[in-house]
XYZ file of C-alpha atoms in Angstrom:
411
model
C 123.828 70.118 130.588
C 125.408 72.601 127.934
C 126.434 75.480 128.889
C 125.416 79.090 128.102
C 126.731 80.314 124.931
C 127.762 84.210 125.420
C 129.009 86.563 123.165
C 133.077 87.010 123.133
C 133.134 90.239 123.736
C 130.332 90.404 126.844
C 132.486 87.865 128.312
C 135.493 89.920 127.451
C 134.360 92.841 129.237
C 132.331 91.134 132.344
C 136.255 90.017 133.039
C 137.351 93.539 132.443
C 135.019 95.005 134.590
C 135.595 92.009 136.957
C 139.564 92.560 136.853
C 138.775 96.262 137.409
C 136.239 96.538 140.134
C 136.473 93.073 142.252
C 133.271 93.540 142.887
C 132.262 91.474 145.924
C 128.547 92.192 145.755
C 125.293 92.994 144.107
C 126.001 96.403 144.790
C 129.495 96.663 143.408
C 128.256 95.244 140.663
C 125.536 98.178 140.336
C 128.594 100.768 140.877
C 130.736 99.018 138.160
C 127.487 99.205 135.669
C 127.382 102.732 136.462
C 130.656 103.546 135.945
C 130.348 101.567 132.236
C 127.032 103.811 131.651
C 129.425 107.240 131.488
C 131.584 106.134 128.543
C 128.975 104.522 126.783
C 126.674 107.546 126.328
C 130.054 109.579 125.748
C 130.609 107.575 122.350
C 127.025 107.502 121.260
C 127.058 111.547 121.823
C 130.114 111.497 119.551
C 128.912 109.610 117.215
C 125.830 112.062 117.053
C 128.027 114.727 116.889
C 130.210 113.007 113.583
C 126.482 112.808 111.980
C 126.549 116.568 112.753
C 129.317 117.691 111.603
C 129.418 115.194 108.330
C 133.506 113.879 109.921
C 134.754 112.341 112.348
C 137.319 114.105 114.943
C 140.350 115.012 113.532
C 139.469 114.325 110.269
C 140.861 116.891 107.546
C 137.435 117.494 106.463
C 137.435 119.732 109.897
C 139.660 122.616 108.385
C 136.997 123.266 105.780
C 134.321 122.990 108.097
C 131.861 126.434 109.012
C 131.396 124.393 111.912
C 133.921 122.591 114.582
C 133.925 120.818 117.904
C 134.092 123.265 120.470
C 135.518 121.085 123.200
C 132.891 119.609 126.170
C 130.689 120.524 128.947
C 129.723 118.260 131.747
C 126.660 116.935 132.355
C 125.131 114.939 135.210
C 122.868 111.943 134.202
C 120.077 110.293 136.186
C 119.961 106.398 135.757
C 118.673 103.354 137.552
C 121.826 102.640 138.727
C 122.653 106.150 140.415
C 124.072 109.249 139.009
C 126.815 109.633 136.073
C 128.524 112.318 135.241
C 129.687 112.643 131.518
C 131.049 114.901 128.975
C 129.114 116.138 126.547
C 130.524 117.507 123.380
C 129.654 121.018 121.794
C 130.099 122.583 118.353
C 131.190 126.383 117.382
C 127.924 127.700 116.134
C 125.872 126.003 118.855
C 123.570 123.423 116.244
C 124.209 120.450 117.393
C 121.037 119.170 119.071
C 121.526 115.484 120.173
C 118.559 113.285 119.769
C 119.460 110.563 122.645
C 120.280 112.614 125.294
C 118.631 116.330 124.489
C 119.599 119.287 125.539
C 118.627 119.800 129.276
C 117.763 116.513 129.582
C 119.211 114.641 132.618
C 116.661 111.388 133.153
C 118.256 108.803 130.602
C 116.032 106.142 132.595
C 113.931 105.944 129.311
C 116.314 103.626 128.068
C 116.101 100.987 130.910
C 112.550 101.321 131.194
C 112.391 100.641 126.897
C 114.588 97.417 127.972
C 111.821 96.430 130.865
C 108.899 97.124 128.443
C 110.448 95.052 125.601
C 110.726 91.978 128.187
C 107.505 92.960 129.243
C 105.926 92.061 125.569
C 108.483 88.775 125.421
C 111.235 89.654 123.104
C 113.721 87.730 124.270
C 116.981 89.405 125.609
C 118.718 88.614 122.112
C 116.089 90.287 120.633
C 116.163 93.006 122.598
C 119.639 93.746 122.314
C 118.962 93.443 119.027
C 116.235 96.215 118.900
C 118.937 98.618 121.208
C 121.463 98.361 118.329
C 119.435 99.266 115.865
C 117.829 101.896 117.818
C 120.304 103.062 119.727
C 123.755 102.242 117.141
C 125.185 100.651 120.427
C 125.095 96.792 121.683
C 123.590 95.930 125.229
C 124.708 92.577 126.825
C 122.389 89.944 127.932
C 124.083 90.266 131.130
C 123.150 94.155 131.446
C 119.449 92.861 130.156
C 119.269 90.332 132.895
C 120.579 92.981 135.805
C 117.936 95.744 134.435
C 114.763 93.992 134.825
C 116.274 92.136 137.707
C 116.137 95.392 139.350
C 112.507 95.446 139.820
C 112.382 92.077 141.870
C 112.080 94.262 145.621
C 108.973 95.781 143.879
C 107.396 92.448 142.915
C 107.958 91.172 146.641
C 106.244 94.469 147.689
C 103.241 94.028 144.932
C 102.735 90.262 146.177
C 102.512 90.659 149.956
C 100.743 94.510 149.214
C 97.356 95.070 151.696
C 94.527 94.281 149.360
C 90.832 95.889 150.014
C 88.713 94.812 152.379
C 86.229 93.566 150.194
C 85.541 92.347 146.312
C 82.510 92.175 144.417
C 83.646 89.814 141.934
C 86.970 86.998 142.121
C 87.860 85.622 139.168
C 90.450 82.520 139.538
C 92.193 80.196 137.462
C 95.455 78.122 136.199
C 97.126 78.557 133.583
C 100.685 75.816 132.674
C 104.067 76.584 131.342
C 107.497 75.654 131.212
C 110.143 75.946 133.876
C 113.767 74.311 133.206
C 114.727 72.513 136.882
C 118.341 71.331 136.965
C 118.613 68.777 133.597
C 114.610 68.602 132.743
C 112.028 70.770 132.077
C 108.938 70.567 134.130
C 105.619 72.251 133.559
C 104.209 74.342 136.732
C 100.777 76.009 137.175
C 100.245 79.889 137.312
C 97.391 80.865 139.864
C 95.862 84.001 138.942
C 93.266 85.926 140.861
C 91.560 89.048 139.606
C 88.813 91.419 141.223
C 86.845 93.711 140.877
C 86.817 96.578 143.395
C 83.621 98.252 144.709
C 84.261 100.848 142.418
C 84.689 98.791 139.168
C 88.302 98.638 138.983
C 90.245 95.479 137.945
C 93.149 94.362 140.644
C 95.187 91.282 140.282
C 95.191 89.884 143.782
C 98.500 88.239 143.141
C 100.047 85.004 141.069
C 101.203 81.665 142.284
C 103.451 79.191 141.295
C 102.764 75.621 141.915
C 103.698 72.620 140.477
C 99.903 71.177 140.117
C 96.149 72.612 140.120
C 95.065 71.431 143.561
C 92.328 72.772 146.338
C 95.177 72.835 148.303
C 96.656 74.816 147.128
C 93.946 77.643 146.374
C 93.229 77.003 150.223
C 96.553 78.708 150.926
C 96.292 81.195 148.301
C 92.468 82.334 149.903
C 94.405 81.614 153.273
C 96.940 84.381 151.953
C 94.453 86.859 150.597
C 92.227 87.455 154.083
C 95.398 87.692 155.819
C 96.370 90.660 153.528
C 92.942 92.251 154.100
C 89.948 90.862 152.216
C 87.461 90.457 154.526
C 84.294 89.351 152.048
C 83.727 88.264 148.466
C 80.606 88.515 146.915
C 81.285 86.060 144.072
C 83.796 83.730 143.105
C 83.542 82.776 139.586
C 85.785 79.325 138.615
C 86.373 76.180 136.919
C 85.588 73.000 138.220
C 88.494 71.530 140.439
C 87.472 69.195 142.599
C 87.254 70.639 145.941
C 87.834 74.121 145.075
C 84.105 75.366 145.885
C 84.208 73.806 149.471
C 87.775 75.421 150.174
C 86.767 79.027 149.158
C 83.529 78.665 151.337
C 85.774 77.536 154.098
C 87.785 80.756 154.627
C 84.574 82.707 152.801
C 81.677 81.171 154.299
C 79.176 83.808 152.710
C 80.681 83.996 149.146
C 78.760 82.286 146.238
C 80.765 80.412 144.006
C 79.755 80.633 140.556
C 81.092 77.734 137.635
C 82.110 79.066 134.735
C 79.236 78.076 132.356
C 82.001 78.504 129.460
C 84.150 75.882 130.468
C 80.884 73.936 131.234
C 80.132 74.000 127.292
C 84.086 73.038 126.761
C 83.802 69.907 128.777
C 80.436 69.188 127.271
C 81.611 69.307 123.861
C 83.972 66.256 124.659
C 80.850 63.897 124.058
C 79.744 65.612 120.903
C 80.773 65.100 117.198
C 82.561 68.229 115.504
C 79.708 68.213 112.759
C 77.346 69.140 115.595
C 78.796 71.832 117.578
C 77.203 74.522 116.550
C 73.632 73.263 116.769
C 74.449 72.022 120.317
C 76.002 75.330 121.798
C 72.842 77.395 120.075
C 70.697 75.125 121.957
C 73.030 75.592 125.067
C 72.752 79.494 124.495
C 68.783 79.400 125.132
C 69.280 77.627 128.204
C 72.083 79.928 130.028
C 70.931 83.060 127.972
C 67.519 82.861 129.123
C 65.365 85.349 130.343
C 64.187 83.911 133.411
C 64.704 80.902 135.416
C 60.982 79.698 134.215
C 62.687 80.249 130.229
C 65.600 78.259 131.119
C 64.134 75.095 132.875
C 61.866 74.696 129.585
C 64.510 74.968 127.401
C 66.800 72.634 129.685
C 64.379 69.980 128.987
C 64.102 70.682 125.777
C 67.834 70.639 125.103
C 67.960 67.095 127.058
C 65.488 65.707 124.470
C 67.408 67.448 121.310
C 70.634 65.968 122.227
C 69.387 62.498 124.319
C 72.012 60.661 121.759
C 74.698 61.974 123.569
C 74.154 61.290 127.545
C 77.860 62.055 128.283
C 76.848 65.496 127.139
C 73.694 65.933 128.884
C 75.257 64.520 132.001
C 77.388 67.630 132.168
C 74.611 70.249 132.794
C 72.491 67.576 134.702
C 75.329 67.605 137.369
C 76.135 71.144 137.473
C 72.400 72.529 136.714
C 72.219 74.579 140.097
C 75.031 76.622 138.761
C 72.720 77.614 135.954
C 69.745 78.168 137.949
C 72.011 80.416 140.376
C 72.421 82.724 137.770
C 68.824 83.556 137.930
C 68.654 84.609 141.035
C 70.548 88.028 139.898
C 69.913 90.591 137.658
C 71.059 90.430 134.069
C 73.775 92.825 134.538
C 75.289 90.784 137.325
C 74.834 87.265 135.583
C 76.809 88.512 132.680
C 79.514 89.197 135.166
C 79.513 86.199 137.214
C 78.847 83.593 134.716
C 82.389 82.862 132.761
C 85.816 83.110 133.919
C 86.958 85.282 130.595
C 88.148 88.041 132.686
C 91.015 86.566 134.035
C 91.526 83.733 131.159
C 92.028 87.088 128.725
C 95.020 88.412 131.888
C 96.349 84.095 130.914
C 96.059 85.166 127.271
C 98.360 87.811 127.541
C 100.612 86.255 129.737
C 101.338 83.482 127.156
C 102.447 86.676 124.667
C 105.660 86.307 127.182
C 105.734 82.560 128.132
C 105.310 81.415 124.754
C 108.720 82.154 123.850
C 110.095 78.695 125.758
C 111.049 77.402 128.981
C 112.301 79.842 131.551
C 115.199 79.132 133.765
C 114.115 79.250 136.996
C 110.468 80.326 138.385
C 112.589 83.960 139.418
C 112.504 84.739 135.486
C 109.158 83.641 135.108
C 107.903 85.769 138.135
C 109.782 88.950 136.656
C 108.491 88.057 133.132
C 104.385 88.014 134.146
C 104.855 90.997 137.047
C 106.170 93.056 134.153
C 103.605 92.043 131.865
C 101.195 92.544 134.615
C 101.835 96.224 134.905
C 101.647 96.590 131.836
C 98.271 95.542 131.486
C 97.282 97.873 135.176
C 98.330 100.583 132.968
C 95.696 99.989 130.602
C 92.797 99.587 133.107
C 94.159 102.834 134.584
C 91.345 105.180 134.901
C 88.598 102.993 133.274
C 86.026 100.383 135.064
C 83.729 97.486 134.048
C 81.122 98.445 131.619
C 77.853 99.136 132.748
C 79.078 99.080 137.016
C 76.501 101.498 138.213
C 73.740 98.873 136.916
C 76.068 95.825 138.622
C 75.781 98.024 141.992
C 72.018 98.603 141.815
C 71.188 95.154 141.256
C 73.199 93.890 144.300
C 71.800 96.706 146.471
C 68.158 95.236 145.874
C 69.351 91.467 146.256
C 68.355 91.314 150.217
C 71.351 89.092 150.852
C 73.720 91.169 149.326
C 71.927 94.707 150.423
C 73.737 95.441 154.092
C 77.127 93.849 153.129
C 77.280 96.395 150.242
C 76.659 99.306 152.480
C 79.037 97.940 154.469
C 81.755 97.991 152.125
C 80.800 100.979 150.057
């Protein structure tokens, strides 16, 4: 296998700092970083101050110059990897006003957490060294990259093993595949995702999963995992259709009702029909899940079955899975509109291919750091907001008489 090609001069310096420090562990490491951190924002302070001034120190434009350097003062910066203490120049007349580091400022964290949000969209780390230069006017390793946003690993470990609540209205749970790079081949390995929805309304990823296949065996130990951290009852569990999967979550959730997702229904329906006919078989499909009542959506099930009796692969689809449909009806509107597709979380897999479409990762480390980040982004968008029309979803389960005393439980 090739090896990695670096840059020169990161190598360069990695044995600089190497020769300097001996570091003999993570930490050192951290210290040596730190120590590199002072210098750095020294130059790009001078460099502000040149643009300033219109010269560069000791330059014979100086003499002519209203305005000169006026020697330092000495600042202590906050950063991720501990405090730095630099030297900050100042000019004669008191003007200069630096833009990276202003006045009274003493958090520089910004820029790491720029680095982490950039990773967090998938630039990859050339491109986001790329983005720093320009930015910035001053080159950041891939190296320095890789220890920044390896610096949020402990609180991954604490996100994924976190106390979840006791109970969730809705679960939404699916796979998604990409690419991992294991010793000389690359090897595709499933993401498990599970969202919920609290009793409030709020979204909350559960957690993700790595796995090498889709398997009920997997979700077994994941649903395993979840009550252990705390869930004590689902309502709903809305998924695709894995063999299996149903009878597992009903074995560690004996009172949830597992929902299939009518969308992927249509999708594996579709299989048996001609492109030149997929729109006049999914409108026909849309009377029959969209109904109004259960009454409404036998009639137009047998209806469909006649419409489309040339294709019996088709039709064999919803023939198997037609108590799924009629489930829905035994909810309100506002619930089945909910429960019925797995889009929730398939939209959280949508945006976690934004990062994983940029190629194989090197280990399932950099793949965990790569959706976590992306993950909290996306938390800080549901900050503060809930599912549309909740207060409906909650009245509608509080007259289902199944669902009545388990809500007051939980509420």
């Amino acid at each position: 296998m090739a090896r990695i090609k670096r840059d020169p001069k990161s190598v360069d310096l990695a044995h600089k700092i190497i020769e300097e420090y001996e570091p003999k562990s993570v930490d050192d490491m951290q210290n040596a970083l730190k120590d590199i951190f002072g210098p750095m924002f020294e130059s790009m302070l001078q460099g502000e101050m040149n643009h300033h001034l219109g010269y560069e120190s000791n330059n014979k434009g100086e003499k002519d110059s209203p305005n000169r350097r006026n020697g330092y003062g000495k600042k202590t910066l906050h950063t991720r990897s501990g405090e730095v203490e630099i030297d900050t120049p100042r000019d004669r007349d008191g003007s200069f006003d630096p833009q990276l580091i202003p006045k009274r400022q003493k958090d520089v964290s910004a820029i790491e957490d720029k680095v982490l949000s950039m990773y967090a969209k998938g630039m990859s780390q050339r491109d986001i060294s790329s983005t720093i230069e320009d930015i910035y006017g001053f080159s950041v390793s891939h190296d320095m990259i890789s220890d920044i946003t390896d610096a949020i690993f402990p609180e991954l470990e604490e996100w994924q093993s976190r106390p979840l609540n006791n109970c969730y209205t809705f679960l939404f749970v699916d796979c998604m595949f990409t690419t991992i790079r294991n010793d000389y081949e690359t090897k595709k390995y499933a993401v498990y995702t599970i969202l919920g929805y609290t009793m409030e309304g709020k979204k909350d990823i559960l957690g993700i999963w790595l796995n090498e296949t889709e398997s009920k065996h997997k979700w077994m130990q994941i649903f395993d995992e979840i009550k252990a951290r705390g869930v004590e009852d689902i309502f709903f569990i809305s998924m695709d259709g894995v063999s299996g999967l149903e009878e597992g979550a009903k074995a560690i959730f004996p009172d949830v009702i597992v929902q299939r997702c009518i969308v992927h229904l249509i999708r594996n329906s579709i299989k048996y029909v001609p492109s030149k006919d997929y729109k006049a078989f999914t409108a026909s499909l849309k009377k029959v899940y969209g109904a109004q009542n259960l009454s409404a959506c036998q009639s137009a099930f047998e209806s469909f079955k006649q419409q489309w009796s040339a294709y019996p692969g088709a039709i064999n689809v919803w023939t198997n899975q037609f108590h799924h449909v009629e489930q829905l009806f035994d909810y309100g509107s506002a619930i089945r509109r909910i429960m019925y597709t797995t889009n929730a979380v398939e939209s959280i897999h949508s945006s976690f291919r934004k990062v994983t479409k940029k190629g194989a990762f090197p280990n399932e480390n950099a793949l965990f750091k790569a959706l976590y980040l992306r993950i909290k982004e996306l938390e800080e968008k549901w900050e503060g907001g809930h599912i549309k029309n909740w207060s409906m979803v909650m009245n509608q389960l509080l007259v289902h008489k199944d669902l009545e005393k388990r809500v007051q439980k939980y509420s």
